[in-house]
Amino acid sequence: LCTPLAASRISLPREDYRLIELAKHTLVPVSRRQGDGKPSISLDEGIERKIELLAFDDRSGMGRILRSAISQRLASLPTETVFTSHLAMVLKALCCDGKGLTWLPLSLVRPELESSGALAIAGSAVWHVDMSIILVRPKHRQTAVAENFWQTANRSLSEAGPL
Protein backbone atom coordinates (compact mmCIF):
# COMPACT_ATOMS: atom_id res chain seq x y z
CA LEU A 1 0.00 0.00 0.00
CA CYS A 2 1.51 3.37 -1.00
CA THR A 3 0.11 6.55 0.47
CA PRO A 4 1.07 10.21 0.13
CA LEU A 5 2.13 11.27 3.61
CA ALA A 6 0.14 14.49 3.81
CA ALA A 7 -2.75 14.02 1.40
CA SER A 8 -3.94 10.56 2.30
CA ARG A 9 -4.84 8.73 5.43
CA ILE A 10 -5.35 5.03 5.91
CA SER A 11 -9.08 4.51 6.38
CA LEU A 12 -8.85 1.01 7.89
CA PRO A 13 -9.81 0.78 11.57
CA ARG A 14 -6.42 0.85 13.33
CA GLU A 15 -7.68 -1.43 16.11
CA ASP A 16 -8.22 -4.24 13.56
CA TYR A 17 -4.96 -3.95 11.57
CA ARG A 18 -1.20 -3.89 12.00
CA LEU A 19 1.09 -1.97 9.73
CA ILE A 20 4.78 -1.45 9.20
CA GLU A 21 6.40 1.24 7.10
CA LEU A 22 8.69 -0.32 4.55
CA ALA A 23 10.05 2.83 2.92
CA LYS A 24 9.54 6.52 2.28
CA HIS A 25 9.93 8.02 -1.17
CA THR A 26 9.50 11.38 -2.82
CA LEU A 27 7.91 11.77 -6.24
CA VAL A 28 9.48 14.69 -8.11
CA PRO A 29 8.48 16.42 -11.35
CA VAL A 30 11.15 15.93 -14.01
CA SER A 31 11.68 16.89 -17.63
CA ARG A 32 14.53 16.57 -20.10
CA ARG A 33 17.64 18.58 -19.24
CA GLN A 34 18.56 21.33 -21.71
CA GLY A 35 22.13 22.23 -22.64
CA ASP A 36 22.20 24.90 -19.93
CA GLY A 37 21.24 22.31 -17.28
CA LYS A 38 17.72 23.65 -16.81
CA PRO A 39 14.58 21.57 -17.35
CA SER A 40 12.95 21.82 -20.76
CA ILE A 41 9.61 22.22 -18.94
CA SER A 42 9.37 24.01 -15.60
CA LEU A 43 6.34 24.26 -13.33
CA ASP A 44 7.84 27.28 -11.55
CA GLU A 45 8.40 29.60 -14.52
CA GLY A 46 5.92 31.46 -16.69
CA ILE A 47 4.24 28.83 -18.81
CA GLU A 48 3.55 29.99 -22.35
CA ARG A 49 2.60 26.68 -23.96
CA LYS A 50 0.76 23.52 -22.97
CA ILE A 51 2.69 21.25 -20.65
CA GLU A 52 2.80 17.78 -22.14
CA LEU A 53 2.28 15.32 -19.30
CA LEU A 54 3.51 11.75 -19.14
CA ALA A 55 1.21 10.40 -16.46
CA PHE A 56 0.66 7.32 -14.37
CA ASP A 57 -2.62 5.66 -15.30
CA ASP A 58 -5.40 6.84 -12.94
CA ARG A 59 -6.09 3.24 -11.95
CA SER A 60 -2.51 2.68 -10.78
CA GLY A 61 -1.43 3.33 -7.21
CA MET A 62 0.97 6.08 -8.26
CA GLY A 63 -1.73 7.67 -10.39
CA ARG A 64 -4.11 7.80 -7.43
CA ILE A 65 -1.40 9.18 -5.14
CA LEU A 66 -0.49 11.96 -7.56
CA ARG A 67 -4.12 12.78 -8.27
CA SER A 68 -4.88 13.22 -4.58
CA ALA A 69 -1.72 15.25 -3.93
CA ILE A 70 -1.41 17.65 -6.90
CA SER A 71 -4.47 17.53 -9.16
CA GLN A 72 -5.98 20.80 -7.89
CA ARG A 73 -2.72 22.70 -8.29
CA LEU A 74 -2.03 21.13 -11.68
CA ALA A 75 -5.55 22.00 -12.90
CA SER A 76 -4.59 25.69 -12.84
CA LEU A 77 -1.93 25.12 -15.52
CA PRO A 78 -2.33 24.50 -19.25
CA THR A 79 -1.65 20.76 -19.49
CA GLU A 80 -2.29 17.95 -21.91
CA THR A 81 -1.75 14.32 -20.98
CA VAL A 82 0.03 12.84 -23.99
CA PHE A 83 0.78 9.37 -22.60
CA THR A 84 -0.21 7.20 -19.63
CA SER A 85 1.34 4.07 -18.16
CA HIS A 86 1.35 1.98 -15.01
CA LEU A 87 5.15 1.68 -15.28
CA ALA A 88 7.59 4.28 -13.97
CA MET A 89 10.37 2.99 -16.25
CA VAL A 90 8.25 3.67 -19.34
CA LEU A 91 7.52 7.23 -18.20
CA LYS A 92 11.20 7.73 -17.35
CA ALA A 93 12.32 6.59 -20.82
CA LEU A 94 9.85 8.90 -22.57
CA CYS A 95 10.83 11.81 -20.33
CA CYS A 96 14.53 11.23 -21.06
CA ASP A 97 13.61 11.40 -24.76
CA GLY A 98 12.03 14.83 -24.21
CA LYS A 99 8.41 13.73 -24.70
CA GLY A 100 7.05 15.62 -21.70
CA LEU A 101 7.03 16.16 -17.94
CA THR A 102 6.34 13.43 -15.40
CA TRP A 103 6.53 12.66 -11.68
CA LEU A 104 8.90 9.85 -10.72
CA PRO A 105 10.42 8.53 -7.50
CA LEU A 106 13.59 10.48 -6.70
CA SER A 107 15.37 7.19 -5.98
CA LEU A 108 14.64 6.05 -9.55
CA VAL A 109 15.91 9.19 -11.32
CA ARG A 110 18.82 10.20 -9.08
CA PRO A 111 21.50 9.16 -11.68
CA GLU A 112 19.71 11.08 -14.45
CA LEU A 113 19.63 14.22 -12.27
CA GLU A 114 23.42 14.44 -12.00
CA SER A 115 25.07 17.16 -14.10
CA SER A 116 25.69 14.78 -17.01
CA GLY A 117 22.26 13.16 -16.78
CA ALA A 118 19.30 13.48 -19.12
CA LEU A 119 16.78 14.87 -16.60
CA ALA A 120 16.30 17.94 -14.41
CA ILE A 121 13.91 18.66 -11.56
CA ALA A 122 11.01 20.57 -13.12
CA GLY A 123 9.42 22.11 -10.03
CA SER A 124 10.18 23.41 -6.55
CA ALA A 125 9.40 21.50 -3.35
CA VAL A 126 5.71 22.49 -3.50
CA TRP A 127 5.41 20.07 -6.44
CA HIS A 128 7.18 17.19 -4.65
CA VAL A 129 5.01 14.42 -3.22
CA ASP A 130 6.24 12.51 -0.18
CA MET A 131 4.83 9.02 0.16
CA SER A 132 5.18 6.02 2.40
CA ILE A 133 5.12 2.36 1.40
CA ILE A 134 3.26 0.45 4.08
CA LEU A 135 2.60 -3.24 4.63
CA VAL A 136 -0.83 -3.84 6.23
CA ARG A 137 -2.36 -6.97 7.70
CA PRO A 138 -5.30 -7.87 9.94
CA LYS A 139 -4.43 -8.25 13.63
CA HIS A 140 -6.06 -11.66 13.92
CA ARG A 141 -3.88 -14.69 13.27
CA GLN A 142 -3.16 -15.45 9.62
CA THR A 143 -2.00 -18.60 7.84
CA ALA A 144 1.45 -19.95 8.74
CA VAL A 145 2.87 -18.59 5.48
CA ALA A 146 1.43 -15.12 6.11
CA GLU A 147 2.63 -15.08 9.73
CA ASN A 148 6.12 -16.15 8.63
CA PHE A 149 6.17 -13.43 5.96
CA TRP A 150 5.12 -10.78 8.51
CA GLN A 151 7.77 -11.91 11.01
CA THR A 152 10.45 -11.91 8.30
CA ALA A 153 9.47 -8.40 7.18
CA ASN A 154 9.52 -7.12 10.77
CA ARG A 155 12.87 -8.77 11.50
CA SER A 156 14.43 -7.47 8.28
CA LEU A 157 13.31 -3.91 9.03
CA SER A 158 14.54 -4.14 12.61
CA GLU A 159 17.98 -5.24 11.40
CA ALA A 160 18.33 -2.97 8.36
CA GLY A 161 16.00 -0.05 9.07
CA PRO A 162 13.55 1.38 6.49
CA LEU A 163 14.59 1.29 2.83
Short mmCIF file of the C-alpha atoms (twelve columns), coordinates in Angstrom:
data_MODEL
# 
_entry.id   MODEL 
# 
loop_
_atom_site.group_PDB 
_atom_site.id 
_atom_site.type_symbol 
_atom_site.label_atom_id 
_atom_site.label_alt_id 
_atom_site.label_comp_id 
_atom_site.label_asym_id 
_atom_site.label_seq_id 
_atom_site.Cartn_x 
_atom_site.Cartn_y 
_atom_site.Cartn_z 
_atom_site.pdbx_PDB_model_num 
ATOM 1   C CA . LEU A 1   0.000  0.000   0.000   1 
ATOM 2   C CA . CYS A 2   1.510  3.368   -0.999  1 
ATOM 3   C CA . THR A 3   0.111  6.550   0.475   1 
ATOM 4   C CA . PRO A 4   1.066  10.212  0.128   1 
ATOM 5   C CA . LEU A 5   2.133  11.266  3.605   1 
ATOM 6   C CA . ALA A 6   0.138  14.486  3.806   1 
ATOM 7   C CA . ALA A 7   -2.749 14.022  1.401   1 
ATOM 8   C CA . SER A 8   -3.942 10.560  2.305   1 
ATOM 9   C CA . ARG A 9   -4.844 8.725   5.434   1 
ATOM 10  C CA . ILE A 10  -5.354 5.028   5.910   1 
ATOM 11  C CA . SER A 11  -9.078 4.505   6.378   1 
ATOM 12  C CA . LEU A 12  -8.846 1.015   7.885   1 
ATOM 13  C CA . PRO A 13  -9.814 0.785   11.565  1 
ATOM 14  C CA . ARG A 14  -6.423 0.850   13.332  1 
ATOM 15  C CA . GLU A 15  -7.684 -1.434  16.107  1 
ATOM 16  C CA . ASP A 16  -8.217 -4.237  13.558  1 
ATOM 17  C CA . TYR A 17  -4.965 -3.952  11.572  1 
ATOM 18  C CA . ARG A 18  -1.204 -3.891  12.002  1 
ATOM 19  C CA . LEU A 19  1.095  -1.966  9.735   1 
ATOM 20  C CA . ILE A 20  4.776  -1.452  9.202   1 
ATOM 21  C CA . GLU A 21  6.404  1.238   7.105   1 
ATOM 22  C CA . LEU A 22  8.693  -0.324  4.550   1 
ATOM 23  C CA . ALA A 23  10.048 2.832   2.925   1 
ATOM 24  C CA . LYS A 24  9.543  6.524   2.278   1 
ATOM 25  C CA . HIS A 25  9.930  8.015   -1.169  1 
ATOM 26  C CA . THR A 26  9.499  11.377  -2.823  1 
ATOM 27  C CA . LEU A 27  7.909  11.772  -6.239  1 
ATOM 28  C CA . VAL A 28  9.477  14.688  -8.109  1 
ATOM 29  C CA . PRO A 29  8.477  16.417  -11.348 1 
ATOM 30  C CA . VAL A 30  11.151 15.929  -14.007 1 
ATOM 31  C CA . SER A 31  11.676 16.889  -17.631 1 
ATOM 32  C CA . ARG A 32  14.527 16.573  -20.104 1 
ATOM 33  C CA . ARG A 33  17.641 18.579  -19.242 1 
ATOM 34  C CA . GLN A 34  18.561 21.334  -21.708 1 
ATOM 35  C CA . GLY A 35  22.131 22.232  -22.639 1 
ATOM 36  C CA . ASP A 36  22.199 24.903  -19.925 1 
ATOM 37  C CA . GLY A 37  21.238 22.308  -17.284 1 
ATOM 38  C CA . LYS A 38  17.719 23.655  -16.808 1 
ATOM 39  C CA . PRO A 39  14.583 21.572  -17.347 1 
ATOM 40  C CA . SER A 40  12.946 21.823  -20.757 1 
ATOM 41  C CA . ILE A 41  9.612  22.223  -18.945 1 
ATOM 42  C CA . SER A 42  9.373  24.006  -15.598 1 
ATOM 43  C CA . LEU A 43  6.344  24.257  -13.330 1 
ATOM 44  C CA . ASP A 44  7.843  27.282  -11.554 1 
ATOM 45  C CA . GLU A 45  8.395  29.599  -14.524 1 
ATOM 46  C CA . GLY A 46  5.921  31.463  -16.690 1 
ATOM 47  C CA . ILE A 47  4.239  28.828  -18.810 1 
ATOM 48  C CA . GLU A 48  3.549  29.988  -22.347 1 
ATOM 49  C CA . ARG A 49  2.596  26.685  -23.964 1 
ATOM 50  C CA . LYS A 50  0.764  23.525  -22.966 1 
ATOM 51  C CA . ILE A 51  2.692  21.254  -20.652 1 
ATOM 52  C CA . GLU A 52  2.799  17.782  -22.140 1 
ATOM 53  C CA . LEU A 53  2.282  15.317  -19.302 1 
ATOM 54  C CA . LEU A 54  3.510  11.752  -19.143 1 
ATOM 55  C CA . ALA A 55  1.208  10.403  -16.461 1 
ATOM 56  C CA . PHE A 56  0.662  7.324   -14.375 1 
ATOM 57  C CA . ASP A 57  -2.618 5.665   -15.296 1 
ATOM 58  C CA . ASP A 58  -5.396 6.845   -12.944 1 
ATOM 59  C CA . ARG A 59  -6.095 3.241   -11.945 1 
ATOM 60  C CA . SER A 60  -2.512 2.684   -10.776 1 
ATOM 61  C CA . GLY A 61  -1.432 3.333   -7.210  1 
ATOM 62  C CA . MET A 62  0.973  6.076   -8.262  1 
ATOM 63  C CA . GLY A 63  -1.730 7.675   -10.392 1 
ATOM 64  C CA . ARG A 64  -4.114 7.803   -7.428  1 
ATOM 65  C CA . ILE A 65  -1.405 9.179   -5.143  1 
ATOM 66  C CA . LEU A 66  -0.492 11.964  -7.560  1 
ATOM 67  C CA . ARG A 67  -4.122 12.784  -8.275  1 
ATOM 68  C CA . SER A 68  -4.876 13.222  -4.578  1 
ATOM 69  C CA . ALA A 69  -1.723 15.251  -3.934  1 
ATOM 70  C CA . ILE A 70  -1.413 17.651  -6.903  1 
ATOM 71  C CA . SER A 71  -4.471 17.534  -9.160  1 
ATOM 72  C CA . GLN A 72  -5.977 20.801  -7.887  1 
ATOM 73  C CA . ARG A 73  -2.716 22.705  -8.285  1 
ATOM 74  C CA . LEU A 74  -2.032 21.128  -11.683 1 
ATOM 75  C CA . ALA A 75  -5.554 22.002  -12.903 1 
ATOM 76  C CA . SER A 76  -4.594 25.692  -12.840 1 
ATOM 77  C CA . LEU A 77  -1.929 25.115  -15.521 1 
ATOM 78  C CA . PRO A 78  -2.331 24.504  -19.253 1 
ATOM 79  C CA . THR A 79  -1.651 20.762  -19.491 1 
ATOM 80  C CA . GLU A 80  -2.288 17.953  -21.907 1 
ATOM 81  C CA . THR A 81  -1.751 14.320  -20.979 1 
ATOM 82  C CA . VAL A 82  0.029  12.836  -23.992 1 
ATOM 83  C CA . PHE A 83  0.783  9.368   -22.597 1 
ATOM 84  C CA . THR A 84  -0.210 7.199   -19.627 1 
ATOM 85  C CA . SER A 85  1.340  4.072   -18.160 1 
ATOM 86  C CA . HIS A 86  1.350  1.979   -15.007 1 
ATOM 87  C CA . LEU A 87  5.146  1.681   -15.279 1 
ATOM 88  C CA . ALA A 88  7.590  4.275   -13.973 1 
ATOM 89  C CA . MET A 89  10.369 2.993   -16.245 1 
ATOM 90  C CA . VAL A 90  8.248  3.666   -19.343 1 
ATOM 91  C CA . LEU A 91  7.518  7.228   -18.197 1 
ATOM 92  C CA . LYS A 92  11.198 7.732   -17.349 1 
ATOM 93  C CA . ALA A 93  12.323 6.590   -20.823 1 
ATOM 94  C CA . LEU A 94  9.849  8.899   -22.569 1 
ATOM 95  C CA . CYS A 95  10.830 11.807  -20.330 1 
ATOM 96  C CA . CYS A 96  14.533 11.227  -21.065 1 
ATOM 97  C CA . ASP A 97  13.612 11.399  -24.763 1 
ATOM 98  C CA . GLY A 98  12.028 14.828  -24.213 1 
ATOM 99  C CA . LYS A 99  8.413  13.735  -24.705 1 
ATOM 100 C CA . GLY A 100 7.052  15.624  -21.697 1 
ATOM 101 C CA . LEU A 101 7.030  16.160  -17.937 1 
ATOM 102 C CA . THR A 102 6.343  13.426  -15.396 1 
ATOM 103 C CA . TRP A 103 6.529  12.664  -11.680 1 
ATOM 104 C CA . LEU A 104 8.904  9.854   -10.717 1 
ATOM 105 C CA . PRO A 105 10.424 8.526   -7.496  1 
ATOM 106 C CA . LEU A 106 13.588 10.481  -6.705  1 
ATOM 107 C CA . SER A 107 15.365 7.195   -5.979  1 
ATOM 108 C CA . LEU A 108 14.641 6.054   -9.554  1 
ATOM 109 C CA . VAL A 109 15.909 9.192   -11.324 1 
ATOM 110 C CA . ARG A 110 18.823 10.196  -9.083  1 
ATOM 111 C CA . PRO A 111 21.498 9.165   -11.681 1 
ATOM 112 C CA . GLU A 112 19.711 11.082  -14.445 1 
ATOM 113 C CA . LEU A 113 19.627 14.216  -12.269 1 
ATOM 114 C CA . GLU A 114 23.416 14.440  -12.004 1 
ATOM 115 C CA . SER A 115 25.068 17.160  -14.097 1 
ATOM 116 C CA . SER A 116 25.694 14.777  -17.012 1 
ATOM 117 C CA . GLY A 117 22.255 13.158  -16.777 1 
ATOM 118 C CA . ALA A 118 19.302 13.482  -19.123 1 
ATOM 119 C CA . LEU A 119 16.778 14.867  -16.601 1 
ATOM 120 C CA . ALA A 120 16.305 17.941  -14.415 1 
ATOM 121 C CA . ILE A 121 13.913 18.663  -11.561 1 
ATOM 122 C CA . ALA A 122 11.007 20.572  -13.120 1 
ATOM 123 C CA . GLY A 123 9.424  22.106  -10.029 1 
ATOM 124 C CA . SER A 124 10.175 23.409  -6.552  1 
ATOM 125 C CA . ALA A 125 9.397  21.499  -3.348  1 
ATOM 126 C CA . VAL A 126 5.710  22.491  -3.503  1 
ATOM 127 C CA . TRP A 127 5.414  20.073  -6.442  1 
ATOM 128 C CA . HIS A 128 7.184  17.195  -4.653  1 
ATOM 129 C CA . VAL A 129 5.013  14.425  -3.215  1 
ATOM 130 C CA . ASP A 130 6.243  12.507  -0.181  1 
ATOM 131 C CA . MET A 131 4.833  9.022   0.165   1 
ATOM 132 C CA . SER A 132 5.175  6.023   2.397   1 
ATOM 133 C CA . ILE A 133 5.116  2.365   1.399   1 
ATOM 134 C CA . ILE A 134 3.262  0.447   4.075   1 
ATOM 135 C CA . LEU A 135 2.597  -3.239  4.632   1 
ATOM 136 C CA . VAL A 136 -0.826 -3.841  6.234   1 
ATOM 137 C CA . ARG A 137 -2.364 -6.973  7.705   1 
ATOM 138 C CA . PRO A 138 -5.303 -7.872  9.937   1 
ATOM 139 C CA . LYS A 139 -4.429 -8.247  13.628  1 
ATOM 140 C CA . HIS A 140 -6.061 -11.662 13.918  1 
ATOM 141 C CA . ARG A 141 -3.877 -14.687 13.274  1 
ATOM 142 C CA . GLN A 142 -3.163 -15.455 9.615   1 
ATOM 143 C CA . THR A 143 -1.997 -18.604 7.838   1 
ATOM 144 C CA . ALA A 144 1.450  -19.949 8.742   1 
ATOM 145 C CA . VAL A 145 2.871  -18.588 5.477   1 
ATOM 146 C CA . ALA A 146 1.426  -15.116 6.106   1 
ATOM 147 C CA . GLU A 147 2.633  -15.084 9.730   1 
ATOM 148 C CA . ASN A 148 6.121  -16.155 8.626   1 
ATOM 149 C CA . PHE A 149 6.175  -13.426 5.956   1 
ATOM 150 C CA . TRP A 150 5.119  -10.781 8.510   1 
ATOM 151 C CA . GLN A 151 7.768  -11.905 11.007  1 
ATOM 152 C CA . THR A 152 10.449 -11.915 8.303   1 
ATOM 153 C CA . ALA A 153 9.475  -8.399  7.175   1 
ATOM 154 C CA . ASN A 154 9.524  -7.121  10.766  1 
ATOM 155 C CA . ARG A 155 12.868 -8.768  11.496  1 
ATOM 156 C CA . SER A 156 14.434 -7.468  8.283   1 
ATOM 157 C CA . LEU A 157 13.312 -3.914  9.026   1 
ATOM 158 C CA . SER A 158 14.541 -4.139  12.606  1 
ATOM 159 C CA . GLU A 159 17.976 -5.237  11.403  1 
ATOM 160 C CA . ALA A 160 18.333 -2.965  8.358   1 
ATOM 161 C CA . GLY A 161 15.998 -0.050  9.073   1 
ATOM 162 C CA . PRO A 162 13.553 1.377   6.493   1 
ATOM 163 C CA . LEU A 163 14.591 1.287   2.835   1 
# 
